[in-house]
Coordinates of C-alpha atoms in Angstrom, one line a residue:
Chain D
M124 CA 1.0 19.5 9.0
N125 CA 3.9 21.8 11.2
A126 CA 4.1 24.7 8.4
S127 CA 8.0 25.7 10.1
M128 CA 8.5 22.3 8.3
I129 CA 7.5 23.1 5.0
T130 CA 8.9 26.6 4.9
A131 CA 12.3 25.7 5.9
M132 CA 12.1 22.9 2.9
S133 CA 10.8 25.2 0.1
S134 CA 13.8 28.0 1.4
M135 CA 16.4 25.1 0.9
N136 CA 15.3 23.8 -2.2
A137 CA 15.8 27.6 -3.7
L138 CA 19.6 27.5 -1.7
Q139 CA 20.5 24.1 -3.3
Q140 CA 19.7 25.8 -6.4
K141 CA 21.4 28.8 -5.5
L142 CA 24.1 26.6 -4.9
D143 CA 24.0 24.6 -8.1
L144 CA 24.2 27.9 -9.5
F145 CA 27.2 28.8 -7.9
A146 CA 29.0 25.3 -8.8
D147 CA 27.8 26.2 -12.7
N148 CA 30.2 29.2 -12.4
I149 CA 33.0 28.1 -10.7
A150 CA 33.2 24.9 -12.5
N151 CA 33.5 27.4 -15.9
V152 CA 35.9 30.2 -14.3
G153 CA 38.1 29.4 -16.6
T154 CA 35.9 29.1 -19.6
V155 CA 36.6 31.1 -22.3
G156 CA 33.3 34.0 -22.6
Y157 CA 31.3 32.6 -20.0
K158 CA 29.1 34.7 -18.4
R159 CA 28.4 34.9 -15.0
K160 CA 25.1 33.4 -14.1
E161 CA 23.3 35.1 -11.5
S162 CA 19.5 34.6 -9.4
S163 CA 17.7 36.0 -6.9
F164 CA 14.9 34.9 -4.0
E165 CA 11.9 36.2 -3.5
D166 CA 9.4 35.2 -1.1
L167 CA 6.3 32.6 -1.4
L168 CA 2.7 32.9 -1.3
T169 CA 1.5 34.6 1.8
N170 CA -1.8 33.4 2.9
M171 CA -4.1 35.3 5.9
K172 CA -5.8 33.2 8.1
A173 CA -8.8 34.8 8.8
Q174 CA -9.8 36.3 12.1
P175 CA -13.2 37.4 13.0
E176 CA -14.2 41.4 13.9
A177 CA -13.7 40.8 17.7
F178 CA -10.0 40.3 17.4
Q179 CA -9.9 44.4 16.4
Q180 CA -8.9 44.9 19.9
S181 CA -6.9 48.1 20.8
G182 CA -3.6 48.4 19.9
R183 CA -3.6 46.2 17.2
L184 CA -1.0 47.8 14.9
T185 CA -2.6 45.8 11.4
P186 CA -5.8 45.2 8.9
L187 CA -7.4 41.5 10.3
G188 CA -6.3 38.4 9.8
Y189 CA -3.0 36.8 10.5
N190 CA -0.4 36.7 8.0
Q191 CA 1.3 34.0 7.3
G192 CA 4.7 33.2 4.6
W193 CA 5.4 30.0 3.2
G194 CA 9.2 30.2 2.9
A195 CA 11.6 31.5 -0.4
K196 CA 11.6 31.1 -4.3
M197 CA 15.3 31.6 -6.4
T198 CA 14.0 33.6 -9.3
E199 CA 14.6 33.8 -12.6
I200 CA 18.7 33.2 -13.9
V201 CA 19.9 36.1 -16.3
T202 CA 23.5 36.4 -17.1
N203 CA 26.0 39.2 -16.2
F204 CA 27.4 40.5 -19.5
T205 CA 29.7 42.2 -18.1
Q206 CA 33.4 42.5 -20.3
G207 CA 36.2 39.4 -19.1
P208 CA 39.4 40.1 -18.9
L209 CA 41.8 39.6 -23.0
K210 CA 44.2 37.1 -22.5
E211 CA 46.2 37.3 -25.7
T212 CA 47.1 34.1 -27.6
G213 CA 48.5 35.3 -30.5
L214 CA 46.9 32.9 -32.8
S215 CA 45.3 34.2 -35.6
T216 CA 42.1 32.3 -34.7
D217 CA 41.6 33.5 -31.7
F218 CA 39.2 36.5 -30.8
A219 CA 37.9 38.7 -28.1
L220 CA 35.2 41.0 -28.2
E221 CA 35.4 44.8 -26.1
G222 CA 32.0 45.9 -24.9
N223 CA 28.4 45.1 -25.7
A224 CA 28.3 42.8 -28.4
L225 CA 28.4 38.8 -29.6
F226 CA 29.5 37.1 -32.9
E227 CA 26.5 35.6 -34.3
V228 CA 27.3 31.5 -35.5
F229 CA 25.1 29.6 -38.1
A230 CA 23.1 26.6 -35.1
D231 CA 22.0 25.0 -37.3
D232 CA 21.3 23.9 -41.3
A233 CA 17.7 25.5 -40.9
G234 CA 19.2 28.6 -40.5
N235 CA 18.3 29.1 -36.6
R236 CA 20.8 31.5 -35.1
A237 CA 23.2 31.9 -31.9
Y238 CA 25.5 34.1 -30.4
T239 CA 28.6 33.9 -28.6
R240 CA 31.7 35.4 -26.6
N241 CA 33.7 32.8 -27.3
G242 CA 36.3 33.4 -30.1
A243 CA 38.1 30.5 -29.9
F244 CA 37.6 29.9 -33.5
H245 CA 38.4 27.2 -35.6
L246 CA 39.4 27.1 -39.4
T247 CA 37.6 23.9 -40.3
L248 CA 37.7 22.3 -44.0
D249 CA 33.9 21.6 -45.3
A250 CA 32.2 19.2 -47.5
N251 CA 33.2 21.2 -50.6
G252 CA 37.3 21.3 -49.0
D253 CA 36.8 24.7 -48.6
N254 CA 38.8 26.2 -45.3
I255 CA 35.9 28.2 -43.6
L256 CA 35.9 29.6 -39.6
T257 CA 33.8 28.5 -37.4
T258 CA 33.1 27.4 -33.9
E259 CA 35.0 24.9 -31.9
N260 CA 32.0 22.7 -32.7
G261 CA 31.9 23.6 -36.3
Q262 CA 29.3 25.6 -36.7
P263 CA 30.1 28.5 -38.7
I264 CA 30.8 32.3 -38.1
V265 CA 28.2 34.5 -39.6
A266 CA 29.8 37.7 -41.9
I267 CA 28.7 39.9 -43.9
I268 CA 29.8 39.3 -47.3
T269 CA 30.0 42.3 -49.6
D270 CA 29.8 41.3 -53.7
A271 CA 31.4 42.7 -56.3
N272 CA 28.0 44.8 -57.1
G273 CA 28.4 46.1 -53.1
N274 CA 25.4 43.9 -52.4
A275 CA 25.6 42.6 -48.6
T276 CA 24.7 39.3 -48.0
E277 CA 24.7 37.7 -44.4
G278 CA 27.2 34.1 -45.6
R279 CA 30.7 32.6 -43.9
I280 CA 33.9 33.7 -44.2
V281 CA 35.8 31.2 -46.5
L282 CA 39.8 31.7 -46.6
P283 CA 41.6 30.8 -49.7
H284 CA 44.2 28.1 -49.2
G285 CA 47.9 29.6 -48.5
S286 CA 45.8 32.8 -47.1
E287 CA 46.7 34.1 -43.8
M288 CA 43.8 36.1 -42.4
Q289 CA 43.5 39.3 -40.8
V290 CA 41.3 40.7 -38.8
A291 CA 40.3 44.9 -38.1
A292 CA 39.3 46.1 -34.8
D293 CA 35.6 46.4 -36.7
G294 CA 35.9 42.9 -37.5
T295 CA 36.8 42.9 -41.6
V296 CA 38.7 40.2 -42.1
L297 CA 41.7 40.2 -45.3
G298 CA 43.0 37.0 -46.4
V299 CA 46.6 38.1 -47.1
S300 CA 48.8 35.9 -48.9
S301 CA 51.9 36.7 -51.2
Q302 CA 49.7 37.6 -54.0
G303 CA 48.0 40.5 -52.1
S304 CA 44.9 40.9 -49.8
T305 CA 41.3 40.2 -50.4
V306 CA 38.5 41.6 -48.2
L307 CA 36.8 37.8 -47.3
G308 CA 34.1 39.7 -45.4
R309 CA 33.1 41.6 -41.9
L310 CA 32.4 39.4 -39.4
K311 CA 28.9 40.2 -37.9
L312 CA 28.4 41.6 -34.5
L313 CA 25.3 42.1 -32.6
E314 CA 24.6 44.4 -29.8
V315 CA 22.7 43.4 -27.0
T316 CA 20.1 45.4 -26.1
R317 CA 17.6 43.2 -23.7
P318 CA 20.6 41.0 -21.8
D319 CA 17.8 39.1 -19.8
A320 CA 15.7 38.0 -22.6
L321 CA 19.2 35.6 -24.1
T322 CA 19.1 32.6 -22.8
A323 CA 22.3 30.4 -22.2
V324 CA 22.0 27.1 -24.1
A325 CA 25.1 24.3 -24.4
D326 CA 28.6 25.1 -25.4
N327 CA 29.2 28.3 -24.6
L328 CA 26.2 29.7 -26.7
F329 CA 23.3 32.1 -26.3
A330 CA 20.1 31.5 -27.8
V331 CA 16.8 33.8 -28.2
A332 CA 14.0 31.6 -27.0
G333 CA 10.7 30.8 -29.4
G334 CA 8.3 33.3 -30.4
I335 CA 9.9 35.9 -29.3
N336 CA 11.3 38.5 -32.1
A337 CA 15.1 38.0 -32.3
D338 CA 15.3 41.7 -33.2
E339 CA 14.3 43.1 -30.4
V340 CA 17.2 41.2 -28.3
V341 CA 20.1 42.2 -30.3
Q342 CA 20.3 44.8 -33.3
A343 CA 23.5 44.6 -35.7
V344 CA 26.4 46.6 -35.2
V345 CA 29.2 48.1 -36.6
P346 CA 32.0 48.4 -34.4
S347 CA 34.0 51.6 -33.7
E348 CA 35.3 54.4 -31.1
E349 CA 32.3 55.8 -30.2
N350 CA 30.4 52.5 -29.6
G351 CA 33.3 50.9 -27.7
I352 CA 33.1 48.2 -29.5
A353 CA 36.1 46.4 -30.8
V354 CA 37.2 43.1 -32.1
R355 CA 41.1 41.7 -30.9
Q356 CA 42.6 38.8 -33.2
G357 CA 45.1 37.2 -31.1
F358 CA 43.7 37.3 -27.9
L359 CA 40.8 35.6 -25.7
E360 CA 38.1 36.8 -23.7
Q361 CA 38.1 35.3 -20.3
S362 CA 35.2 34.1 -17.7
N363 CA 33.7 36.8 -15.9
V364 CA 33.1 35.1 -13.1
D365 CA 35.0 36.6 -10.0
F366 CA 36.3 33.9 -7.6
T367 CA 36.2 35.8 -4.6
Q368 CA 33.0 37.0 -5.3
E369 CA 31.5 33.6 -5.9
M370 CA 33.1 31.9 -2.5
T371 CA 31.8 35.0 -0.4
E372 CA 28.3 34.5 -1.6
L373 CA 28.1 30.6 -1.3
I374 CA 29.5 31.3 2.1
I375 CA 26.6 33.0 2.7
V376 CA 23.9 30.6 1.0
Q377 CA 25.4 27.8 2.7
R378 CA 25.2 29.3 6.3
A379 CA 21.3 30.5 5.0
Y380 CA 21.0 26.7 4.7
Q381 CA 22.8 25.4 7.3
L382 CA 20.2 27.7 9.6
A383 CA 17.4 26.3 7.8
A384 CA 18.2 23.2 8.4
R385 CA 18.4 24.4 12.6
A386 CA 14.9 25.1 11.7
I387 CA 14.0 22.0 10.4
S388 CA 15.3 19.7 13.5
S389 CA 13.8 22.4 16.0
S390 CA 10.3 21.7 14.6
D391 CA 10.9 18.2 14.3
T392 CA 11.7 18.8 18.1
M393 CA 8.4 20.3 18.4
M394 CA 6.7 17.2 17.2
G395 CA 8.2 14.7 18.9
L396 CA 7.2 17.4 22.6
A397 CA 3.7 16.7 20.9
N398 CA 3.9 13.4 20.7
N399 CA 5.6 12.0 23.7
M400 CA 2.8 14.7 25.9
R401 CA 1.9 11.5 27.4
A402 CA 4.5 9.6 27.8
Chain B
M1372 CA -11.9 21.7 36.6
L1373 CA -8.2 22.4 35.9
R1374 CA -8.5 26.0 33.6
G1375 CA -4.9 25.3 33.0
L1376 CA -4.6 22.7 30.7
Y1377 CA -6.4 24.4 28.1
T1378 CA -4.6 27.4 28.7
A1379 CA -0.8 25.5 28.1
A1380 CA -2.6 24.2 24.8
S1381 CA -3.0 27.9 23.8
G1382 CA 0.5 28.8 24.6
L1383 CA 1.9 25.7 22.5
I1384 CA -0.4 26.7 19.6
T1385 CA 1.0 30.9 19.9
Q1386 CA 4.7 29.4 20.6
Q1387 CA 4.2 27.1 17.1
R1388 CA 3.2 30.1 15.2
R1389 CA 5.8 32.4 16.5
H1390 CA 8.2 29.1 15.3
D1391 CA 6.9 29.7 11.9
T1392 CA 7.1 33.4 11.9
V1393 CA 10.8 33.1 12.6
T1394 CA 11.2 30.3 10.0
N1395 CA 9.5 32.0 7.0
N1396 CA 11.8 34.9 8.8
I1397 CA 15.1 32.7 8.2
A1398 CA 13.9 31.1 5.0
N1399 CA 14.2 34.7 3.8
I1400 CA 17.3 36.0 5.0
N1401 CA 19.0 36.4 0.9
T1402 CA 15.4 38.0 -0.2
P1403 CA 16.0 41.4 -1.6
G1404 CA 13.5 44.0 0.0
Y1405 CA 12.4 41.3 2.8
K1406 CA 11.2 43.2 5.6
G1407 CA 11.2 40.3 8.5
T1408 CA 8.1 40.4 10.6
N1409 CA 7.6 39.4 14.5
S1410 CA 4.8 37.3 16.0
V1411 CA 2.7 39.4 18.7
A1412 CA 0.7 37.6 21.0
H1413 CA -2.1 38.8 22.9
T1414 CA -3.8 37.1 26.2
F1415 CA -7.5 36.1 26.2
P1416 CA -9.6 38.7 27.7
E1417 CA -9.7 39.3 31.7
M1418 CA -12.3 37.0 33.6
M1419 CA -13.2 38.1 37.6
L1420 CA -12.9 35.0 39.9
S1421 CA -15.7 35.1 42.4
L1422 CA -16.3 32.2 45.4
T1423 CA -19.6 30.5 44.8
G1424 CA -21.9 29.0 47.3
V1425 CA -20.6 31.2 50.1
K1426 CA -23.1 33.0 52.4
N1427 CA -22.1 35.8 54.8
E1428 CA -19.0 36.2 53.4
P1429 CA -18.4 40.4 52.6
N1430 CA -16.0 39.8 49.8
T1431 CA -16.7 37.1 47.0
K1432 CA -13.9 38.4 44.5
I1433 CA -11.1 36.1 44.0
G1434 CA -8.5 37.9 41.5
K1435 CA -8.3 38.4 37.8
L1436 CA -7.2 35.7 35.5
T1437 CA -6.7 34.9 32.1
T1438 CA -7.2 31.4 30.4
G1439 CA -4.8 32.0 27.4
V1440 CA -2.2 33.3 24.9
F1441 CA -3.1 33.6 20.9
A1442 CA -1.2 34.6 18.4
E1443 CA -3.2 38.0 17.1
E1444 CA -1.0 39.8 14.2
S1445 CA 2.3 39.6 12.1
L1446 CA 4.0 42.6 12.5
A1447 CA 6.5 43.7 9.8
L1448 CA 9.8 45.3 10.9
Y1449 CA 10.3 48.2 7.9
L1450 CA 13.3 48.8 8.5
Q1451 CA 16.2 49.4 6.2
G1452 CA 17.8 46.9 4.8
D1453 CA 21.4 47.4 4.0
L1454 CA 22.1 47.9 -0.1
R1455 CA 24.4 45.4 -1.5
E1456 CA 26.0 46.4 -4.8
T1457 CA 25.3 44.7 -8.1
N1458 CA 26.5 46.7 -10.6
K1459 CA 23.3 45.4 -12.8
A1460 CA 21.6 48.7 -13.9
S1461 CA 18.1 46.8 -13.3
D1462 CA 18.8 46.7 -10.2
F1463 CA 17.6 49.1 -7.9
A1464 CA 17.3 49.9 -4.2
I1465 CA 15.7 52.7 -2.0
L1466 CA 16.9 54.3 0.7
S1467 CA 14.1 55.8 2.8
N1468 CA 13.7 57.8 5.5
I1469 CA 11.1 60.3 5.6
A1470 CA 11.2 63.5 8.1
V1471 CA 7.8 64.4 9.0
D1472 CA 7.9 68.0 11.2
G1473 CA 11.0 67.6 13.4
L1474 CA 9.9 64.3 14.8
T1475 CA 12.5 61.8 15.3
F1476 CA 11.0 57.7 15.5
D1477 CA 12.5 55.3 17.8
A1478 CA 14.2 52.2 15.5
A1479 CA 10.7 50.3 14.8
G1480 CA 10.1 54.0 13.3
K1481 CA 7.2 54.9 15.7
N1482 CA 7.0 58.5 17.9
V1483 CA 5.1 59.1 20.2
S1484 CA 4.1 62.9 21.5
D1485 CA 3.6 64.1 24.9
N1486 CA -0.1 63.8 24.7
G1487 CA 0.3 60.4 23.2
T1488 CA -0.5 60.5 19.3
V1489 CA 1.2 58.0 17.8
T1490 CA 3.1 58.8 14.4
Y1491 CA 4.8 55.9 12.2
Q1492 CA 7.5 57.1 9.9
P1493 CA 6.2 56.8 6.5
Q1494 CA 7.9 54.5 4.2
A1495 CA 8.7 54.3 0.1
Y1496 CA 8.0 51.8 -1.8
F1497 CA 8.3 51.0 -6.0
T1498 CA 4.9 51.2 -7.6
I1499 CA 3.9 48.1 -9.1
Q1500 CA 1.1 46.4 -11.3
T1501 CA 0.3 42.5 -11.3
A1502 CA -1.0 41.0 -14.0
D1503 CA -4.5 41.2 -12.9
G1504 CA -3.9 44.6 -13.1
G1505 CA -3.4 45.2 -9.5
V1506 CA -1.5 48.0 -7.6
R1507 CA 0.7 46.8 -5.2
Y1508 CA 4.3 48.0 -3.5
T1509 CA 7.2 47.1 -2.7
R1510 CA 11.2 46.9 -1.9
G1511 CA 12.4 44.6 -4.3
G1512 CA 13.8 46.6 -6.7
S1513 CA 15.5 43.2 -8.6
F1514 CA 13.7 43.7 -11.6
T1515 CA 14.1 42.9 -15.8
V1516 CA 14.4 44.1 -18.6
Y1517 CA 13.0 41.2 -21.5
E1518 CA 12.1 41.8 -25.3
D1519 CA 9.0 43.9 -25.0
G1520 CA 11.7 46.7 -23.4
I1521 CA 8.9 47.3 -20.1
L1522 CA 10.3 46.7 -17.1
R1523 CA 9.2 43.9 -14.7
T1524 CA 9.8 42.7 -11.2
S1525 CA 10.9 38.7 -11.0
D1526 CA 6.9 37.4 -11.2
G1527 CA 6.3 39.4 -14.0
S1528 CA 4.4 42.3 -12.5
T1529 CA 5.1 45.2 -14.4
V1530 CA 7.2 48.4 -12.8
L1531 CA 4.7 51.8 -13.1
G1532 CA 6.4 55.0 -14.0
A1533 CA 5.1 58.6 -12.3
N1534 CA 2.8 59.0 -15.4
G1535 CA 0.4 55.5 -13.7
A1536 CA 1.9 53.6 -16.6
P1537 CA 4.3 50.8 -17.2
I1538 CA 7.9 51.7 -17.9
Q1539 CA 8.8 50.8 -21.4
L1540 CA 11.9 51.6 -23.2
P1541 CA 11.6 51.9 -26.6
P1542 CA 13.5 49.1 -28.8
G1543 CA 17.2 49.6 -29.6
V1544 CA 17.7 51.6 -26.4
S1545 CA 19.1 49.3 -22.8
I1546 CA 19.2 49.5 -19.8
E1547 CA 22.6 49.8 -19.3
S1548 CA 22.7 52.5 -21.3
L1549 CA 20.7 54.5 -19.2
T1550 CA 21.2 56.0 -15.3
L1551 CA 18.9 57.3 -12.9
N1552 CA 18.9 60.9 -11.7
A1553 CA 17.9 62.6 -8.6
N1554 CA 14.1 62.8 -9.6
H1555 CA 13.9 59.2 -10.0
Q1556 CA 14.2 59.8 -14.6
L1557 CA 15.6 56.9 -16.4
V1558 CA 18.0 59.3 -18.7
D1559 CA 20.3 58.4 -21.0
A1560 CA 24.6 59.9 -21.8
G1561 CA 22.4 62.9 -23.7
G1562 CA 19.9 63.8 -21.0
A1563 CA 16.7 61.9 -22.6
V1564 CA 14.4 60.7 -20.5
Y1565 CA 12.8 57.2 -20.9
G1566 CA 10.9 57.2 -17.9
Q1567 CA 10.1 58.3 -14.5
L1568 CA 9.9 55.3 -11.0
L1569 CA 6.8 55.8 -9.1
I1570 CA 7.9 56.3 -5.8
S1571 CA 4.9 55.7 -3.1
R1572 CA 5.1 57.1 -0.2
I1573 CA 2.6 55.2 2.5
D1574 CA 2.5 57.0 5.8
N1575 CA 0.9 54.5 8.1
P1576 CA 2.9 50.8 6.7
Y1577 CA 1.5 48.3 9.2
L1578 CA -1.3 49.3 6.9
L1579 CA 0.3 47.1 4.2
V1580 CA -0.7 43.6 4.1
R1581 CA 2.2 41.0 2.5
D1582 CA 0.7 39.6 -0.6
G1583 CA 3.6 37.4 -1.6
S1584 CA 6.6 37.8 -4.4
G1585 CA 7.7 40.5 -2.0
H1586 CA 4.8 42.4 -2.9
F1587 CA 2.7 44.7 -0.4
R1588 CA -1.1 45.7 -0.4
Y1589 CA -2.0 48.8 0.8
E1590 CA -5.4 48.0 3.0
G1591 CA -5.9 51.9 3.6
N1592 CA -7.7 54.5 1.8
E1593 CA -5.5 54.4 -1.8
N1594 CA -5.4 58.3 -2.4
E1595 CA -3.0 58.5 1.0
V1596 CA -0.4 57.0 -1.2
Q1597 CA 1.4 60.2 -2.8
A1598 CA 4.1 60.1 -5.4
I1599 CA 7.3 60.9 -4.0
V1600 CA 8.8 63.2 -6.6
A1601 CA 12.2 63.7 -5.0
A1602 CA 14.4 64.6 -2.4
E1603 CA 11.9 64.4 0.8
G1604 CA 14.5 61.8 2.6
V1605 CA 14.1 59.2 -0.1
E1606 CA 17.2 58.4 -2.5
V1607 CA 16.9 55.4 -5.4
R1608 CA 20.2 53.9 -5.9
Q1609 CA 20.8 52.2 -9.5
G1610 CA 22.8 49.2 -9.1
Y1611 CA 21.9 48.3 -5.7
I1612 CA 19.2 46.2 -3.8
E1613 CA 18.6 46.3 -0.7
R1614 CA 19.2 43.6 0.7
S1615 CA 16.4 41.5 3.7
N1616 CA 16.4 43.1 7.2
V1617 CA 16.1 40.2 9.1
D1618 CA 18.6 39.5 12.3
V1619 CA 20.6 36.2 11.6
T1620 CA 21.4 36.0 15.3
Q1621 CA 18.4 37.6 16.2
A1622 CA 16.1 34.6 14.5
A1623 CA 18.1 31.6 15.8
I1624 CA 18.1 32.6 18.9
D1625 CA 13.8 33.6 18.4
I1626 CA 13.9 30.5 16.9
M1627 CA 15.2 28.7 19.8
A1628 CA 13.0 30.5 22.5
A1629 CA 10.0 29.8 20.5
M1630 CA 11.0 26.0 21.1
R1631 CA 11.8 26.4 24.7
A1632 CA 8.7 27.8 25.4
Y1633 CA 7.0 25.4 23.7
E1634 CA 8.5 22.7 25.5
A1635 CA 7.4 24.2 29.1
N1636 CA 4.3 24.5 27.5
Q1637 CA 4.3 20.7 26.7
K1638 CA 5.7 20.0 30.6
V1639 CA 3.2 22.3 32.0
I1640 CA 0.8 20.2 30.2
Q1641 CA 2.2 16.8 31.3
F1642 CA 2.2 18.4 35.2
Y1643 CA -1.4 18.7 34.9
D1644 CA -1.9 15.4 33.3
R1645 CA -0.3 14.4 37.0
S1646 CA -2.6 16.3 39.0
L1647 CA -5.2 14.6 36.9
D1648 CA -3.9 10.8 36.6
K1649 CA -3.3 11.5 40.9
A1650 CA -7.5 12.7 41.3
V1651 CA -8.6 9.9 38.9
N1652 CA -6.6 6.8 40.8
E1653 CA -5.7 7.9 44.0
V1654 CA -8.1 10.5 44.8
G1655 CA -10.9 8.3 43.9
R1656 CA -9.8 5.3 45.2
I1657 CA -12.1 3.1 47.1

């Protein structure tokens, strides 16, 4: 079989996957809290066509054997967690994060957690008629609640009816009403130390894959001036996809795709020549 | 006998190999740290032709003839690739321009002295360890750090530190908080060192054999590989990757040249076939 065809085919597959990745990023250029997905290429397995000792001629530079590569593949997709621009919305349930941190949400009733940079939260009525702070899809936001005895537990933010929500830069949530203000809890924020171990799942959430200890990937953090982390109420973090950069890389990949297609048609011509050796 | 029939057939196979090599270069024009390869062709050994069955002829020699060509080796071109900024803290690129006692190297990294001694320009590589424990060298510095804190290449091989052990960041220390200094050490804002990249110097890069996934295996004596500590014409940059050094224009031309040379060999075979046709069907007609 024609090695050129296999090589060009495998690299076109890889380039197609990369194009799909650009399409994903460009589609999410307006998604709040979206983080750009990136990947690279690496060359595939090579094999050595063995050569006998007689091939060790003078002037030969490399060890015996003819080395042949079989194309390229796309490497694992990682997420680029650089800061996106903040846009003011004025809504009291919109939050943006500054610095290297994530919100934590209760992903399901089983207690699994997920993480997000998308701070477009909502107030949702639960079964008991409580007003709780959730994501757009109704998943409650994890907060640290300190009770009267000073014990801190993880729970949901419940906003008393008739109160307005005020959130400080360190994530402390206040319920403000005409009767005064009460502390409802502090939004739990996590600093990411192993961003490559986070997997992007649906609905703009990130999760830690099963079998991995989440504490090794993310650590609870309290926003401060020193660590540069802050919660901004009334703002939303925009997607960190840079349209110009995406388009430039798209052109590079598309041209590589074209060139690989040329290699296929060229090796097709060669196979035609072999077939028509005796016309 | 028509010797040239087999000569042209060997030409077909050689051009096919050349085409395969160029296609693999094209496939890797976006692979970080990839080094383009060239297929080097070599003639078959020369034969001396002589007249036979003649008497009283002072000179029976006709001349020398080679009856074919074969793809002898695939030579990687160890040229520096362009650096591209990625702003990712776990991406590293090597800028290597090692000087050897005042020698000047040509574009292919070779110096031939007046007495014919050939010196190749040494090259610098990241040192990595595969899952089975083998030591490999790579210029593809696009690394990742998973939950265990070990710096790995995209195929899971560990990146070795100057102490010969994989570089592992302690829990809670993110690669984003570290910067690389001139001694290839990863340091945090307070100056604490979290590992030092083992950059290996390979004096004759042609003894490296491509191993897939951007790895090279050293075929020479491992003792010849030295660690580079600082300076010596090698710079490692964080937040950059070295792009593939394949020249797209050259590759596009090479692939056309290989295809047309293949076609020319095919034509030669057809001409031989016509000669055979004449010999069999016309000369032999009764």
